[in-house]
Amino acid sequence: MPNSLDVAKQRKLVEDLKRQASRSTSFARFGLSSELPADDLLVALQTQGAMQQTYLLDQILRPFIDGVKVRLDALQTLHDKISTFVDTINTFFQGKTISFQLRTGFVVTSESGDILIPSVLSSGEKQLLLLLCNILAAGGEASIFIIDEPELSLNVKWQRKLVSALLDCTRDTHTQFVLSTHSLELLTQHQANVLKLNSRVPV
């Protein structure tokens, strides 16, 4: 009969395997890592026979699970940036979706599944894609983005979302934005950070 220590070890193995398998699914979405095929291992781990071999399983599986965790941890920052980029820009686009794979890069797909070339995007969609790609390319480096009238080509709904989208894509980075705009839609939710410039030139 397995003792309480063996049961605890087995439970920890199962929990850790599930956690890393779940993480690997999200990483595989972008081609950053292969998906961990954990289903068969989980079934085997939870059998009565496995409980009697917990020490042996711990010696074999623990280094494997820990190795997967270390690999995913090393890619976590990159994964989070790409995930935020893709999820953010897809909240703007309608009738089309942007996806990313490490081997193929960014792909724009229509609702019917057709791959679209960037030139068929609207001027607003191109502007958003270019802006967010530049932010993504800046990575974790300290950056200042100076953007003149970003509301051009953006509809009112997009203008309201733009600043929050920029902040989401640069969360936990040393990035600042200086925006010159006439759009009240852009400014309304961020009035504390608005500076009105006086056009009068002193004599």
Coordinates of N, CA and C in Angstrom, one line a residue, residues 68-185:
V68 N 10.5 20.9 -19.0 CA 9.4 21.6 -19.8 C 9.2 22.9 -19.2
K69 N 9.1 23.0 -17.9 CA 8.8 24.2 -17.2 C 9.9 25.3 -17.4
V70 N 11.1 24.9 -17.4 CA 12.2 25.8 -17.6 C 12.2 26.3 -19.0
R71 N 11.9 25.5 -20.0 CA 11.8 25.9 -21.4 C 10.7 26.9 -21.6
L72 N 9.5 26.6 -21.0 CA 8.4 27.5 -21.2 C 8.6 28.8 -20.4
D73 N 9.3 28.8 -19.2 CA 9.6 30.0 -18.5 C 10.5 30.9 -19.3
A74 N 11.4 30.3 -20.0 CA 12.4 31.1 -20.8 C 11.6 31.8 -21.9
L75 N 10.5 31.3 -22.4 CA 9.8 31.9 -23.5 C 8.6 32.7 -23.1
Q76 N 8.4 32.7 -21.8 CA 7.1 33.3 -21.3 C 6.9 34.8 -21.7
T77 N 8.0 35.6 -21.6 CA 7.9 37.0 -21.9 C 7.5 37.2 -23.4
L78 N 8.2 36.5 -24.2 CA 7.9 36.5 -25.7 C 6.5 36.1 -26.0
H79 N 6.1 35.0 -25.3 CA 4.7 34.5 -25.5 C 3.7 35.5 -25.1
D80 N 3.9 36.2 -24.0 CA 3.0 37.1 -23.5 C 2.8 38.3 -24.4
K81 N 4.0 38.8 -25.0 CA 4.0 39.9 -25.9 C 3.2 39.6 -27.2
I82 N 3.5 38.4 -27.7 CA 2.8 38.0 -29.0 C 1.3 37.8 -28.7
S83 N 1.0 37.1 -27.6 CA -0.4 36.9 -27.2 C -1.2 38.2 -27.1
T84 N -0.6 39.1 -26.4 CA -1.3 40.4 -26.2 C -1.4 41.1 -27.5
F85 N -0.4 41.1 -28.3 CA -0.5 41.7 -29.7 C -1.6 41.1 -30.5
V86 N -1.7 39.8 -30.6 CA -2.7 39.2 -31.4 C -4.1 39.4 -30.9
D87 N -4.2 39.2 -29.5 CA -5.6 39.4 -28.9 C -6.0 40.8 -29.0
T88 N -5.1 41.8 -28.9 CA -5.5 43.2 -28.9 C -5.9 43.6 -30.3
I89 N -5.1 43.3 -31.3 CA -5.5 43.7 -32.7 C -6.7 43.0 -33.2
N90 N -7.0 41.8 -32.7 CA -8.2 41.1 -33.1 C -9.5 41.7 -32.5
T91 N -9.3 42.5 -31.5 CA -10.5 43.2 -30.9 C -10.9 44.4 -31.8
F92 N -10.0 44.8 -32.6 CA -10.3 45.9 -33.6 C -10.8 45.4 -34.9
F93 N -10.2 44.4 -35.5 CA -10.5 43.9 -36.8 C -11.9 43.2 -36.8
Q94 N -12.6 43.4 -37.8 CA -13.9 42.7 -38.0 C -13.9 42.0 -39.3
G95 N -14.4 40.8 -39.4 CA -14.5 40.0 -40.6 C -13.2 39.4 -41.0
K96 N -12.2 39.6 -40.2 CA -10.8 39.0 -40.5 C -10.1 38.8 -39.2
T97 N -9.1 37.9 -39.2 CA -8.4 37.6 -38.0 C -6.9 37.5 -38.3
I98 N -6.1 38.0 -37.3 CA -4.7 37.9 -37.4 C -4.2 36.8 -36.5
S99 N -3.3 36.0 -37.0 CA -2.7 34.9 -36.2 C -1.2 35.0 -36.4
F100 N -0.5 34.3 -35.6 CA 1.0 34.3 -35.6 C 1.5 32.9 -35.4
Q101 N 2.5 32.6 -36.3 CA 3.3 31.3 -36.1 C 4.7 31.7 -36.3
L102 N 5.6 31.1 -35.5 CA 7.0 31.4 -35.5 C 7.6 31.2 -36.9
R103 N 7.2 30.2 -37.6 CA 7.7 29.8 -38.9 C 7.2 30.7 -40.0
T104 N 6.0 31.1 -39.9 CA 5.3 31.9 -41.0 C 5.1 33.3 -40.7
G105 N 5.2 33.8 -39.5 CA 5.0 35.1 -39.1 C 3.5 35.4 -39.0
F106 N 3.1 36.7 -39.2 CA 1.7 37.1 -39.1 C 0.9 36.8 -40.4
V107 N -0.3 36.3 -40.2 CA -1.2 35.9 -41.3 C -2.5 36.5 -41.0
V108 N -3.1 37.2 -42.0 CA -4.4 37.8 -41.9 C -5.4 36.8 -42.7
T109 N -6.4 36.4 -42.0 CA -7.4 35.4 -42.6 C -8.8 36.0 -42.6
S110 N -9.5 35.8 -43.7 CA -10.9 36.2 -43.7 C -11.8 35.3 -43.0
E111 N -13.1 35.7 -42.8 CA -14.0 34.8 -42.1 C -14.2 33.5 -42.8
S112 N -14.0 33.5 -44.1 CA -14.2 32.2 -44.9 C -12.9 31.4 -44.9
G113 N -11.8 31.9 -44.3 CA -10.6 31.1 -44.2 C -9.6 31.5 -45.3
D114 N -9.9 32.5 -46.1 CA -8.9 32.9 -47.1 C -7.8 33.7 -46.5
I115 N -6.6 33.5 -47.0 CA -5.5 34.3 -46.5 C -5.4 35.7 -47.3
L116 N -5.4 36.8 -46.6 CA -5.4 38.1 -47.2 C -4.0 38.7 -47.1
I117 N -3.7 39.4 -48.2 CA -2.4 40.2 -48.3 C -2.7 41.5 -47.6
P118 N -1.7 42.1 -47.0 CA -1.9 43.3 -46.2 C -2.4 44.5 -47.0
S119 N -2.2 44.5 -48.3 CA -2.6 45.6 -49.2 C -4.1 45.7 -49.3
V120 N -4.9 44.6 -48.9 CA -6.3 44.7 -49.0 C -6.9 45.2 -47.7
L121 N -6.1 45.4 -46.7 CA -6.7 46.0 -45.5 C -7.0 47.4 -45.6
S122 N -8.0 47.9 -44.8 CA -8.3 49.3 -44.9 C -7.2 50.1 -44.3
S123 N -7.3 51.4 -44.6 CA -6.2 52.3 -44.1 C -6.1 52.3 -42.6
G124 N -7.2 52.2 -41.9 CA -7.2 52.1 -40.5 C -6.6 50.8 -40.0
E125 N -6.9 49.7 -40.6 CA -6.3 48.4 -40.2 C -4.8 48.4 -40.5
K126 N -4.4 49.0 -41.6 CA -2.9 49.1 -41.9 C -2.2 49.9 -40.8
Q127 N -2.9 51.0 -40.5 CA -2.3 51.9 -39.5 C -2.1 51.2 -38.1
L128 N -3.1 50.5 -37.7 CA -3.1 49.8 -36.4 C -2.0 48.7 -36.5
L129 N -2.0 47.9 -37.6 CA -1.1 46.8 -37.7 C 0.4 47.3 -37.6
L130 N 0.6 48.4 -38.4 CA 2.0 49.0 -38.4 C 2.4 49.5 -37.0
L131 N 1.5 50.2 -36.4 CA 1.8 50.8 -35.1 C 2.1 49.7 -34.0
L132 N 1.2 48.7 -33.9 CA 1.4 47.6 -33.0 C 2.6 46.8 -33.3
C133 N 2.9 46.6 -34.6 CA 4.1 45.8 -34.9 C 5.4 46.6 -34.5
N134 N 5.4 47.9 -34.6 CA 6.5 48.7 -34.2 C 6.7 48.6 -32.7
I135 N 5.6 48.6 -31.9 CA 5.6 48.4 -30.5 C 6.2 47.0 -30.1
L136 N 5.7 46.0 -30.8 CA 6.2 44.6 -30.6 C 7.7 44.5 -30.9
A137 N 8.1 45.1 -31.9 CA 9.5 45.1 -32.3 C 10.4 45.8 -31.3
A138 N 9.9 46.7 -30.6 CA 10.7 47.5 -29.6 C 11.1 46.6 -28.5
G139 N 10.3 45.5 -28.3 CA 10.6 44.6 -27.2 C 10.6 45.2 -25.8
G140 N 11.5 44.8 -25.0 CA 11.6 45.3 -23.6 C 12.5 46.6 -23.5
E141 N 13.0 47.1 -24.6 CA 13.8 48.3 -24.6 C 13.1 49.5 -24.2
A142 N 13.7 50.4 -23.4 CA 13.1 51.7 -23.1 C 12.8 52.5 -24.4
S143 N 11.6 52.9 -24.6 CA 11.2 53.5 -25.9 C 10.3 54.6 -25.6
I144 N 10.3 55.6 -26.5 CA 9.3 56.7 -26.6 C 8.7 56.7 -28.0
F145 N 7.4 56.6 -28.1 CA 6.7 56.6 -29.4 C 6.0 58.0 -29.5
I146 N 6.4 58.7 -30.5 CA 5.8 60.0 -30.8 C 4.8 59.9 -31.9
I147 N 3.6 60.0 -31.7 CA 2.6 59.7 -32.8 C 1.7 61.0 -33.0
D148 N 1.8 61.4 -34.3 CA 1.0 62.6 -34.6 C -0.4 62.2 -35.2
E149 N -1.4 62.7 -34.5 CA -2.8 62.4 -34.9 C -3.1 60.9 -35.2
P150 N -3.0 60.1 -34.3 CA -3.2 58.7 -34.5 C -4.7 58.3 -34.8
E151 N -5.5 59.3 -34.6 CA -7.0 59.1 -34.9 C -7.3 59.1 -36.4
L152 N -6.4 59.5 -37.2 CA -6.6 59.6 -38.7 C -6.8 58.1 -39.2
S153 N -7.9 58.0 -39.9 CA -8.2 56.7 -40.5 C -8.9 55.7 -39.5
L154 N -9.1 56.1 -38.3 CA -9.7 55.3 -37.3 C -11.1 55.8 -37.0
N155 N -12.0 54.8 -37.0 CA -13.4 55.2 -36.6 C -13.5 55.6 -35.2
V156 N -14.6 56.1 -34.8 CA -14.8 56.6 -33.4 C -14.6 55.5 -32.4
K157 N -15.2 54.4 -32.6 CA -15.1 53.2 -31.7 C -13.6 52.9 -31.5
W158 N -12.8 52.8 -32.6 CA -11.4 52.5 -32.5 C -10.6 53.6 -31.8
Q159 N -11.0 54.8 -32.0 CA -10.3 55.9 -31.3 C -10.5 55.8 -29.8
R160 N -11.6 55.4 -29.3 CA -11.9 55.2 -27.9 C -11.0 54.1 -27.3
K161 N -10.7 53.1 -28.1 CA -10.0 51.9 -27.6 C -8.4 52.1 -27.8
L162 N -8.0 53.0 -28.6 CA -6.6 53.0 -29.0 C -5.6 53.1 -27.9
V163 N -5.8 54.1 -27.0 CA -4.8 54.4 -25.9 C -4.7 53.2 -25.0
S164 N -5.8 52.6 -24.6 CA -5.8 51.4 -23.8 C -5.1 50.2 -24.4
A165 N -5.3 50.1 -25.7 CA -4.7 49.0 -26.5 C -3.1 49.2 -26.5
L166 N -2.7 50.5 -26.7 CA -1.3 50.8 -26.6 C -0.7 50.4 -25.3
L167 N -1.4 50.8 -24.2 CA -0.9 50.6 -22.8 C -0.9 49.1 -22.5
D168 N -1.9 48.3 -23.0 CA -1.9 46.9 -22.8 C -0.7 46.2 -23.5
C169 N -0.4 46.7 -24.7 CA 0.7 46.1 -25.4 C 2.1 46.4 -24.9
T170 N 2.2 47.4 -24.0 CA 3.5 47.8 -23.4 C 3.5 47.7 -21.9
R171 N 2.5 46.9 -21.4 CA 2.5 46.7 -19.9 C 3.8 46.0 -19.4
D172 N 4.3 46.5 -18.3 CA 5.5 46.0 -17.7 C 6.8 46.3 -18.5
T173 N 6.7 47.4 -19.4 CA 7.9 47.8 -20.1 C 8.1 49.3 -19.8
H174 N 9.3 49.7 -20.2 CA 9.6 51.2 -20.1 C 9.3 51.9 -21.4
T175 N 8.1 52.0 -21.7 CA 7.6 52.6 -22.9 C 6.7 53.8 -22.6
Q176 N 6.9 54.9 -23.3 CA 6.1 56.1 -23.1 C 5.5 56.5 -24.5
F177 N 4.3 57.1 -24.4 CA 3.7 57.6 -25.7 C 3.5 59.1 -25.6
V178 N 3.8 59.8 -26.6 CA 3.5 61.2 -26.7 C 2.6 61.3 -28.0
L179 N 1.3 61.6 -27.7 CA 0.4 61.7 -28.8 C -0.1 63.1 -29.0
S180 N -0.1 63.5 -30.3 CA -0.6 64.8 -30.7 C -2.0 64.6 -31.4
T181 N -3.1 65.1 -30.8 CA -4.4 64.7 -31.3 C -5.4 65.8 -31.2
H182 N -6.4 65.8 -32.0 CA -7.6 66.7 -31.9 C -8.8 65.9 -31.5
S183 N -8.6 64.6 -31.3 CA -9.8 63.7 -31.0 C -10.2 63.7 -29.6
L184 N -11.4 64.1 -29.3 CA -11.9 64.1 -28.0 C -12.2 62.6 -27.5
E185 N -12.5 61.8 -28.5 CA -12.7 60.3 -28.2 C -11.4 59.7 -27.6

